[in-house]
Tab-separated table of C-alpha atoms in Angstrom:
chain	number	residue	atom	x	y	z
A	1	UNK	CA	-14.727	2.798	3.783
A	2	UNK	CA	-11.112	2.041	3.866
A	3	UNK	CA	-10.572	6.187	4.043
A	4	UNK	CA	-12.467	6.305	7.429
A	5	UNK	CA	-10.950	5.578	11.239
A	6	UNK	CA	-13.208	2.402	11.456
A	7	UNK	CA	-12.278	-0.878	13.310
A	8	UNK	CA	-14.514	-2.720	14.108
A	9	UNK	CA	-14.815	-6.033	11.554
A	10	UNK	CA	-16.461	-5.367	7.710
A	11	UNK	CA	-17.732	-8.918	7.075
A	12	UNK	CA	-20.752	-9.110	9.666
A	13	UNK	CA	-21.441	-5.014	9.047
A	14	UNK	CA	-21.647	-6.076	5.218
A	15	UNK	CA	-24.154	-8.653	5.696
A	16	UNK	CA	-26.550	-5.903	8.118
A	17	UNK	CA	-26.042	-3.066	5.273
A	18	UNK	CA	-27.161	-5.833	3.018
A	19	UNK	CA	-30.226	-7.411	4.516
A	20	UNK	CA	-31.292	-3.600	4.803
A	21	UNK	CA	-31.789	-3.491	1.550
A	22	UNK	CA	-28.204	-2.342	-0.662
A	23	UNK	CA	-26.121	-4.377	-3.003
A	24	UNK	CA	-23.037	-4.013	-1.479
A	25	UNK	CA	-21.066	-2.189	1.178
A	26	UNK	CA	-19.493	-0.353	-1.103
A	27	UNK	CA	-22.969	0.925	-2.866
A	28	UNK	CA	-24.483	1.722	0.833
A	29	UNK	CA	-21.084	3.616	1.308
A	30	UNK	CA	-21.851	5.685	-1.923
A	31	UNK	CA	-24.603	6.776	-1.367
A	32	UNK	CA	-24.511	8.108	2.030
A	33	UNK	CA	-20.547	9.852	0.620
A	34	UNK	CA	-22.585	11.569	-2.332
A	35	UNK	CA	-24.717	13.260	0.634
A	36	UNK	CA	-22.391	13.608	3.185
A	37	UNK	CA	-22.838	17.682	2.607
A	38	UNK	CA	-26.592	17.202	4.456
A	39	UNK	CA	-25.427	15.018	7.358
A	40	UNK	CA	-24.843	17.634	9.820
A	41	UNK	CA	-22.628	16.126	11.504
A	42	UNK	CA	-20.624	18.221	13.553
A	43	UNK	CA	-23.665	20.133	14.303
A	44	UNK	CA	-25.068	17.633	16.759
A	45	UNK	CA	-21.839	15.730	17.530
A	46	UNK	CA	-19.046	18.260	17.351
A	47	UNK	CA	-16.380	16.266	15.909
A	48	UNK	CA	-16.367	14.511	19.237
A	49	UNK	CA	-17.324	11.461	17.894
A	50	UNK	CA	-15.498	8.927	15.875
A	51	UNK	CA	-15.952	7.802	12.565
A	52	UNK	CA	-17.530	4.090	13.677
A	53	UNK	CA	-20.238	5.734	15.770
A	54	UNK	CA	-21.290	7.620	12.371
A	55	UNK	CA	-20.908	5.197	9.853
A	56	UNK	CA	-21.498	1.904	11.630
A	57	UNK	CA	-25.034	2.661	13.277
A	58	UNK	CA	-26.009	6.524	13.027
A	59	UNK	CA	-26.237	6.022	9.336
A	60	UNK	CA	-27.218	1.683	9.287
A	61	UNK	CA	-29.858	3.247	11.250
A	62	UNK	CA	-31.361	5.994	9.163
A	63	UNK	CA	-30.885	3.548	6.257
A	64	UNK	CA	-32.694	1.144	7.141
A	65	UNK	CA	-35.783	3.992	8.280
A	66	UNK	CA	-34.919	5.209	4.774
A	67	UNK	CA	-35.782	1.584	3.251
A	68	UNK	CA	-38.513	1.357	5.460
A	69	UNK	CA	-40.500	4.565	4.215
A	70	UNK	CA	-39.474	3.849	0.396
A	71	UNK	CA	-40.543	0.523	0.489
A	72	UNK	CA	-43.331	-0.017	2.682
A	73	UNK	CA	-46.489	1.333	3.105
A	74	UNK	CA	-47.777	0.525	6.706
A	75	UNK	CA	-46.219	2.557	9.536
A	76	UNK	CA	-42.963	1.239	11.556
A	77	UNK	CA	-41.892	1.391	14.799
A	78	UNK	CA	-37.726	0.956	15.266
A	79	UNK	CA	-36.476	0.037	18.704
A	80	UNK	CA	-33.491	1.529	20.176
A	81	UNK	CA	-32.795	-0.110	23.569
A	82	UNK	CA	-28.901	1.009	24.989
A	83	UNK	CA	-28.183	2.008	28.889
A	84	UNK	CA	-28.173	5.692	30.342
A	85	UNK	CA	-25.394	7.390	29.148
A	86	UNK	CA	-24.637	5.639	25.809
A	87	UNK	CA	-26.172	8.443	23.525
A	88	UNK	CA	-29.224	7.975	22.712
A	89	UNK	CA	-30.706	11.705	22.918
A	90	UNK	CA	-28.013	13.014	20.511
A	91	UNK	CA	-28.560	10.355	18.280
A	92	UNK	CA	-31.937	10.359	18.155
A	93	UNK	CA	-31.920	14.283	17.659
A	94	UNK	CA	-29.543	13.855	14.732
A	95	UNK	CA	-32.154	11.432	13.050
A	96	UNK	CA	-35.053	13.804	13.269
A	97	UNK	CA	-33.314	16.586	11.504
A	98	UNK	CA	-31.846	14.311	9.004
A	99	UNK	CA	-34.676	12.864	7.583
A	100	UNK	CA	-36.311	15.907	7.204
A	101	UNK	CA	-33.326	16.170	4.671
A	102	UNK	CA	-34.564	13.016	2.984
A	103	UNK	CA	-37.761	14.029	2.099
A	104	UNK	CA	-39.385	12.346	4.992
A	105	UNK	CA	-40.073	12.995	8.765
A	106	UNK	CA	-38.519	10.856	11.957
A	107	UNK	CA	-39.906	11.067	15.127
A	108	UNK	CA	-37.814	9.911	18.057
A	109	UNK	CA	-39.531	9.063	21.441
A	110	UNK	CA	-37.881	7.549	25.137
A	111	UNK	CA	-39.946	5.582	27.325
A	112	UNK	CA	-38.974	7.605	29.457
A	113	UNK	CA	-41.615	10.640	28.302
A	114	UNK	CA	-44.551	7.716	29.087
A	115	UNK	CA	-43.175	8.616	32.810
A	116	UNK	CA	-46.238	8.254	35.337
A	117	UNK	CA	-47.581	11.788	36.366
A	118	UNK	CA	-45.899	13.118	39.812
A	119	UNK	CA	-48.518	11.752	41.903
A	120	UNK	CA	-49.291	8.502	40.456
A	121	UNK	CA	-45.431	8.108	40.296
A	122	UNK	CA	-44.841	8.597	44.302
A	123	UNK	CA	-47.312	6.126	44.892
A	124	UNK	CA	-45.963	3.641	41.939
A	125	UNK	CA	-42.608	3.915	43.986
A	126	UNK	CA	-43.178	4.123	47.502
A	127	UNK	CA	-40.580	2.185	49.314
A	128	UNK	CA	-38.311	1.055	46.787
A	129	UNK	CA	-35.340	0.014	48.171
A	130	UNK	CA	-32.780	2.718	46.269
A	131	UNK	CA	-35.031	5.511	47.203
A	132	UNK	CA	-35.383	6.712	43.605
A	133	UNK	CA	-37.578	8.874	42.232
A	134	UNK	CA	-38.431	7.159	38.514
A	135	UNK	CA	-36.144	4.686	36.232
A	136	UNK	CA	-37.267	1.293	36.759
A	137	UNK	CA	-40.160	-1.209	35.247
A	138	UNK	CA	-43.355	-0.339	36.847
A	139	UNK	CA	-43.033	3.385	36.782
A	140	UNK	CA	-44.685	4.536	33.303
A	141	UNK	CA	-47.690	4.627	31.911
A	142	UNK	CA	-47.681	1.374	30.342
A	143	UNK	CA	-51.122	1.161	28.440
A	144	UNK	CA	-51.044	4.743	27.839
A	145	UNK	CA	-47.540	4.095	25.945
A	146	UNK	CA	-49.669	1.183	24.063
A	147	UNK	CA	-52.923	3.147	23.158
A	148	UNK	CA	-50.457	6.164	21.692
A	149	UNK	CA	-47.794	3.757	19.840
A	150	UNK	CA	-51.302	1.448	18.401
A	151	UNK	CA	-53.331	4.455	17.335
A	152	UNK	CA	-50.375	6.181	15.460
A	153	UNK	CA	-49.646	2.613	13.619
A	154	UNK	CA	-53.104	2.977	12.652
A	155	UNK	CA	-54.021	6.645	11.626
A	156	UNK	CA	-50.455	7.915	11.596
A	157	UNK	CA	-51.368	10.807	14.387
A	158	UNK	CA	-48.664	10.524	17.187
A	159	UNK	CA	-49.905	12.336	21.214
A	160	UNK	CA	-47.489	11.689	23.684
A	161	UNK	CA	-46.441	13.280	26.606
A	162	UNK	CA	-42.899	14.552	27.393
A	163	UNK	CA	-40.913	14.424	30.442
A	164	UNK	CA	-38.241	16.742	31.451
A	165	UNK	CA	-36.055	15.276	34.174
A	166	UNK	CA	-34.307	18.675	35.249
A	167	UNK	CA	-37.906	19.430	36.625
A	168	UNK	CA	-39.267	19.153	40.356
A	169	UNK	CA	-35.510	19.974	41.578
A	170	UNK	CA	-33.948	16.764	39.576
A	171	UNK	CA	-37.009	14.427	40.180
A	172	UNK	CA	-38.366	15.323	36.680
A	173	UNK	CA	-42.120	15.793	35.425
A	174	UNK	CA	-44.380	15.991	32.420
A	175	UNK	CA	-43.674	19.304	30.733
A	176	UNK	CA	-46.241	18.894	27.451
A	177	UNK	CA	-47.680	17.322	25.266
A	178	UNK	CA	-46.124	16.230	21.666
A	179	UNK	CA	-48.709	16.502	18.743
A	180	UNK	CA	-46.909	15.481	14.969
A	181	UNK	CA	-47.173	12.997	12.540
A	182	UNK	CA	-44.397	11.368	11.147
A	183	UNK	CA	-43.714	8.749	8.464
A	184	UNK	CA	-41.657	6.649	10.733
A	185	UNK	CA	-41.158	6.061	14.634
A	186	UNK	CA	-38.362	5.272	16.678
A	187	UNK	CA	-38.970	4.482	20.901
A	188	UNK	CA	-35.789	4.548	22.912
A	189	UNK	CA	-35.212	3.371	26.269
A	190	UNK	CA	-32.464	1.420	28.718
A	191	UNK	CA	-34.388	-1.744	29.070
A	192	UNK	CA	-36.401	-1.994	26.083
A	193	UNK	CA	-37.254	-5.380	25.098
A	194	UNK	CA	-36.194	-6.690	28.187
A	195	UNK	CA	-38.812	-9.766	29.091
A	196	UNK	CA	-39.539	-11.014	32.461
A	197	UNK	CA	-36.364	-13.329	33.262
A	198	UNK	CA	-36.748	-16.591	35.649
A	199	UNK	CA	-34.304	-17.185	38.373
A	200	UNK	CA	-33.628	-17.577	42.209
A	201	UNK	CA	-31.847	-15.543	44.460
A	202	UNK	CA	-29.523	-18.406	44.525
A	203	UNK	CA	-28.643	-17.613	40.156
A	204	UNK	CA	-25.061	-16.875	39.445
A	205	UNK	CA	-26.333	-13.979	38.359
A	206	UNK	CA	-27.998	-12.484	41.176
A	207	UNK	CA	-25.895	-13.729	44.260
A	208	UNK	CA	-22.808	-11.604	42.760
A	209	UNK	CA	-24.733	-8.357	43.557
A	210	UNK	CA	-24.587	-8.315	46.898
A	211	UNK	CA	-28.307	-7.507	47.547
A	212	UNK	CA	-29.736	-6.414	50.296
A	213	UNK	CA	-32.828	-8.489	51.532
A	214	UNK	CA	-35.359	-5.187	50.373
A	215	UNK	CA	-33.135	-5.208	47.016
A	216	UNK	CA	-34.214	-8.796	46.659
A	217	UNK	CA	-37.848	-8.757	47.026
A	218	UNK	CA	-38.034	-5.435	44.925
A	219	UNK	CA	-36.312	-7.411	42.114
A	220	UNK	CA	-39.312	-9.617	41.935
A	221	UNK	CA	-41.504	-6.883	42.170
A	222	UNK	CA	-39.792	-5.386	38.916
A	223	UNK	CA	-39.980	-8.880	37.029
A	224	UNK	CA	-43.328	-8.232	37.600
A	225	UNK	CA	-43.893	-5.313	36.307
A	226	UNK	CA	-41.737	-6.305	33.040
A	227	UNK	CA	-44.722	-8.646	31.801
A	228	UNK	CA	-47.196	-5.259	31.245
A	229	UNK	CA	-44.117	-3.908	28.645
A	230	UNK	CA	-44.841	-7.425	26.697
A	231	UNK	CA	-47.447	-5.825	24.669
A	232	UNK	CA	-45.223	-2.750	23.555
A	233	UNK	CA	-42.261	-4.746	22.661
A	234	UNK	CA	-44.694	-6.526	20.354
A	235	UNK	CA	-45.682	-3.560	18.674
A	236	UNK	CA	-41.501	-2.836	17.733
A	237	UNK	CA	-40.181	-3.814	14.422
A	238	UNK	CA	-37.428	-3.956	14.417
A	239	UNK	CA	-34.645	-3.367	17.794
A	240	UNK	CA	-31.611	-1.953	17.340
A	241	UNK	CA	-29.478	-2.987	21.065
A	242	UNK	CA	-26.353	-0.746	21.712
A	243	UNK	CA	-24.729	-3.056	23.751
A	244	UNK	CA	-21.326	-2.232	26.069
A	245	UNK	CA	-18.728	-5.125	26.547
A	246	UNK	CA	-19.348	-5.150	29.996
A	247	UNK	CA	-22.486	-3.314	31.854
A	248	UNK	CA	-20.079	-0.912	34.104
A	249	UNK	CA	-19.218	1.262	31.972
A	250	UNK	CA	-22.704	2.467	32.436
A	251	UNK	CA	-21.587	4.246	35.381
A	252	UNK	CA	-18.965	6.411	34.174
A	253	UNK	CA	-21.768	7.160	31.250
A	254	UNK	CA	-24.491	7.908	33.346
A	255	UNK	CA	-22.435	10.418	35.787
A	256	UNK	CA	-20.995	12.491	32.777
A	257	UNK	CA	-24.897	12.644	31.426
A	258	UNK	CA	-26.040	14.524	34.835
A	259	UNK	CA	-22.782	16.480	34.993
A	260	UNK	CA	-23.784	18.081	31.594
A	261	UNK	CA	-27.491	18.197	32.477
A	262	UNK	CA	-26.480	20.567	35.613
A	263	UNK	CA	-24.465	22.187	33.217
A	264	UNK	CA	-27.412	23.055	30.806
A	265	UNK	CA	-30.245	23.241	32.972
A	266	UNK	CA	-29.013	23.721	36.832
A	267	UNK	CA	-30.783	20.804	37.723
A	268	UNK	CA	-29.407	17.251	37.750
A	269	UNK	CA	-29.079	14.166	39.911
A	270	UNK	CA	-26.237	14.858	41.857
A	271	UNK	CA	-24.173	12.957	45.014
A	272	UNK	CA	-26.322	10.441	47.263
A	273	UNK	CA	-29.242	10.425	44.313
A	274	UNK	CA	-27.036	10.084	42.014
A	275	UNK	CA	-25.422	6.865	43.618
A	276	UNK	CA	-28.880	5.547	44.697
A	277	UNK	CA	-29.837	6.020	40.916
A	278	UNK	CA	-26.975	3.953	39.955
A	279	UNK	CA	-26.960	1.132	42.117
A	280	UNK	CA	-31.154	1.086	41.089
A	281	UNK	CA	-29.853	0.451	37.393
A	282	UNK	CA	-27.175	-1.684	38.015
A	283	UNK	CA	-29.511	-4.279	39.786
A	284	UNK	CA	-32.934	-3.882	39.187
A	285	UNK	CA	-32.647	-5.992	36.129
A	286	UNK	CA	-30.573	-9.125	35.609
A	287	UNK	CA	-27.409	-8.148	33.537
A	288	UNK	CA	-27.987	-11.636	32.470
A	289	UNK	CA	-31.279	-10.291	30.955
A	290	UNK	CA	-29.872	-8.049	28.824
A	291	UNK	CA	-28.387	-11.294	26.695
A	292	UNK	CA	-31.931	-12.120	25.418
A	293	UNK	CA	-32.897	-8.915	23.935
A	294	UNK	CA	-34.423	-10.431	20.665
A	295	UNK	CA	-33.015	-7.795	18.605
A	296	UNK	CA	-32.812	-6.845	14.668
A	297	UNK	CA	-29.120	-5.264	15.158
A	298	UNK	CA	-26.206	-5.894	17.698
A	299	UNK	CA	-24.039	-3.069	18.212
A	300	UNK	CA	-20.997	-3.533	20.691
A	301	UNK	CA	-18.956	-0.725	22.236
A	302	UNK	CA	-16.118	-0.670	24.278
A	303	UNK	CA	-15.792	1.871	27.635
A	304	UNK	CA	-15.190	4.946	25.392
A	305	UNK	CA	-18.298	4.124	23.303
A	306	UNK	CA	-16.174	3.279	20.338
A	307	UNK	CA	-17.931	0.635	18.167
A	308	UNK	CA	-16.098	-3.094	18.112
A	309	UNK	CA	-18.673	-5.118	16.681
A	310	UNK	CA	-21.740	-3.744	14.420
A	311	UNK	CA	-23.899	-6.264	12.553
A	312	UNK	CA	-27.358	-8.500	12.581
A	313	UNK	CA	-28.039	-9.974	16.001
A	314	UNK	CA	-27.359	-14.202	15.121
């Protein structure tokens, strides 16, 4: 790998490549170089994105879903839990098409397509304090999400719905149904396996937030809410956390995701909803919480989403 515009450090990377199931860095490295013609790369990335970003958890990540369907024989679910913006939709679009490559079949999912249906969803979020339409714990279809991710462990049939946000003007809807069956599953979301997190409004790391007194009850509210996700969590094998050095950065993320939506579709969270939507992430959850994500892999990027620490989660 010494060829390739990589910094972050080799020695905790090694020991992830591994415990997924190679000899050696340098074996893993092989054989992903020997294929490198049926990547596709630059066909779902451009050439915008640095060497690290490919090598130190596009591919990890498809290797160890590779291991998984070699090895194994009952179904797994990997966890991909990383804040709005980081980019998770490419990614997980890039692992679909290259497994079917590999002889086997990805299918990437968001927690965010187990959105509540419009009407259940105004009701779910009446009165919340940032005036947002969807985004926090509390507004999916949590055993719905649990019935679909059980019964495809089980008979290998996955039925889930799927939510386009550009729809109802930028408030987003369910647009249809999914109906496939693949070998392997991967859920994606900003605060997967996130648990319910104890503290008082007096905690270090609430007070800094300057909350308003409807920001603090709601916060409660959302803790709440966290304990029906238990259940899913449990059903994840493995999570994979995209983590930034500090939880900002989120912000300049999340703004250039909706600028390119509008772009695409004409439709996007824009000006007042777009601020509303951003305060609603950065406070709804702890950032503390975030530190207790009991996760397989720990993936560290800096504000320009370049990769300074890749490796298992100590």
């Amino acid at each position: 790998m010494k060829d390739l515009d990589i910094n972050f450090p080799h020695d905790k990377f090694e020991k992830l490549i591994i415990d997924i199931g190679w000899e050696s860095l340098d074996d893993w490295f092989n054989f992903w170089n020997n294929q490198i013609n049926i990547l596709s790369i630059e066909q779902y990335w451009n050439n915008k994105v640095n060497d690290d970003w490919i090598w130190g958890l596009a591919l990890p990540l498809l290797s160890q879903a590779y291991k998984f369907q070699k090895n194994l024989s009952d179904r797994k679910i990997i966890g991909i839990s990383a804040l709005p913006g980081t980019g998770k939709t490419t990614l997980g679009k890039w692992l679909e098409a290259i497994s079917l490559k590999l002889n086997f079949k990805i299918a990437v999912i968001s927690i965010d397509d187990f959105y509540l249906p419009s009407d259940e969803m105004e009701l779910a979020i009446k009165n919340n304090p940032w005036n947002v339409s969807r985004g926090f714990p509390g507004s999916h279809s949590v055993n719905l999400m649990h019935e679909k991710l059980l019964n495809w462990k089980i008979n290998g049939e996955l039925n889930v719905p799927v939510f386009d946000k550009s729809l109802r003007n930028g408030l987003g809807d369910r647009s249809h149904w999914r109906s496939d069956y693949p070998d392997l599953l991967i859920l994606e979301g900003w605060f997967l396996g996130i648990k319910p997190y104890s503290f008082d409004l007096n905690h270090q790391s609430i007070n800094t937030l300057n909350l308003s007194l409807k920001e603090s009850s709601y916060i409660f509210k959302i803790q709440n809410n966290l304990k029906e996700y238990l259940d899913i969590w449990n059903l994840i094998d493995n999570i994979w956390h995209i983590k930034p050095l500090k939880i900002e950065y989120m912000n300049i993320w999340k703004k250039h995701q909706e600028k390119e939506m509008f772009l695409q579709k004409g439709k996007a969270l824009q000006d007042e909803k777009l601020s509303n939507f951003l305060r609603m992430l950065n406070v709804s959850i702890p950032h503390k919480s975030f530190d207790f994500i009991k996760s397989y892999a720990l993936l560290l990027i800096d504000q320009e989403r370049n990769l300074v620490e890749a490796g298992l989660n100590s």
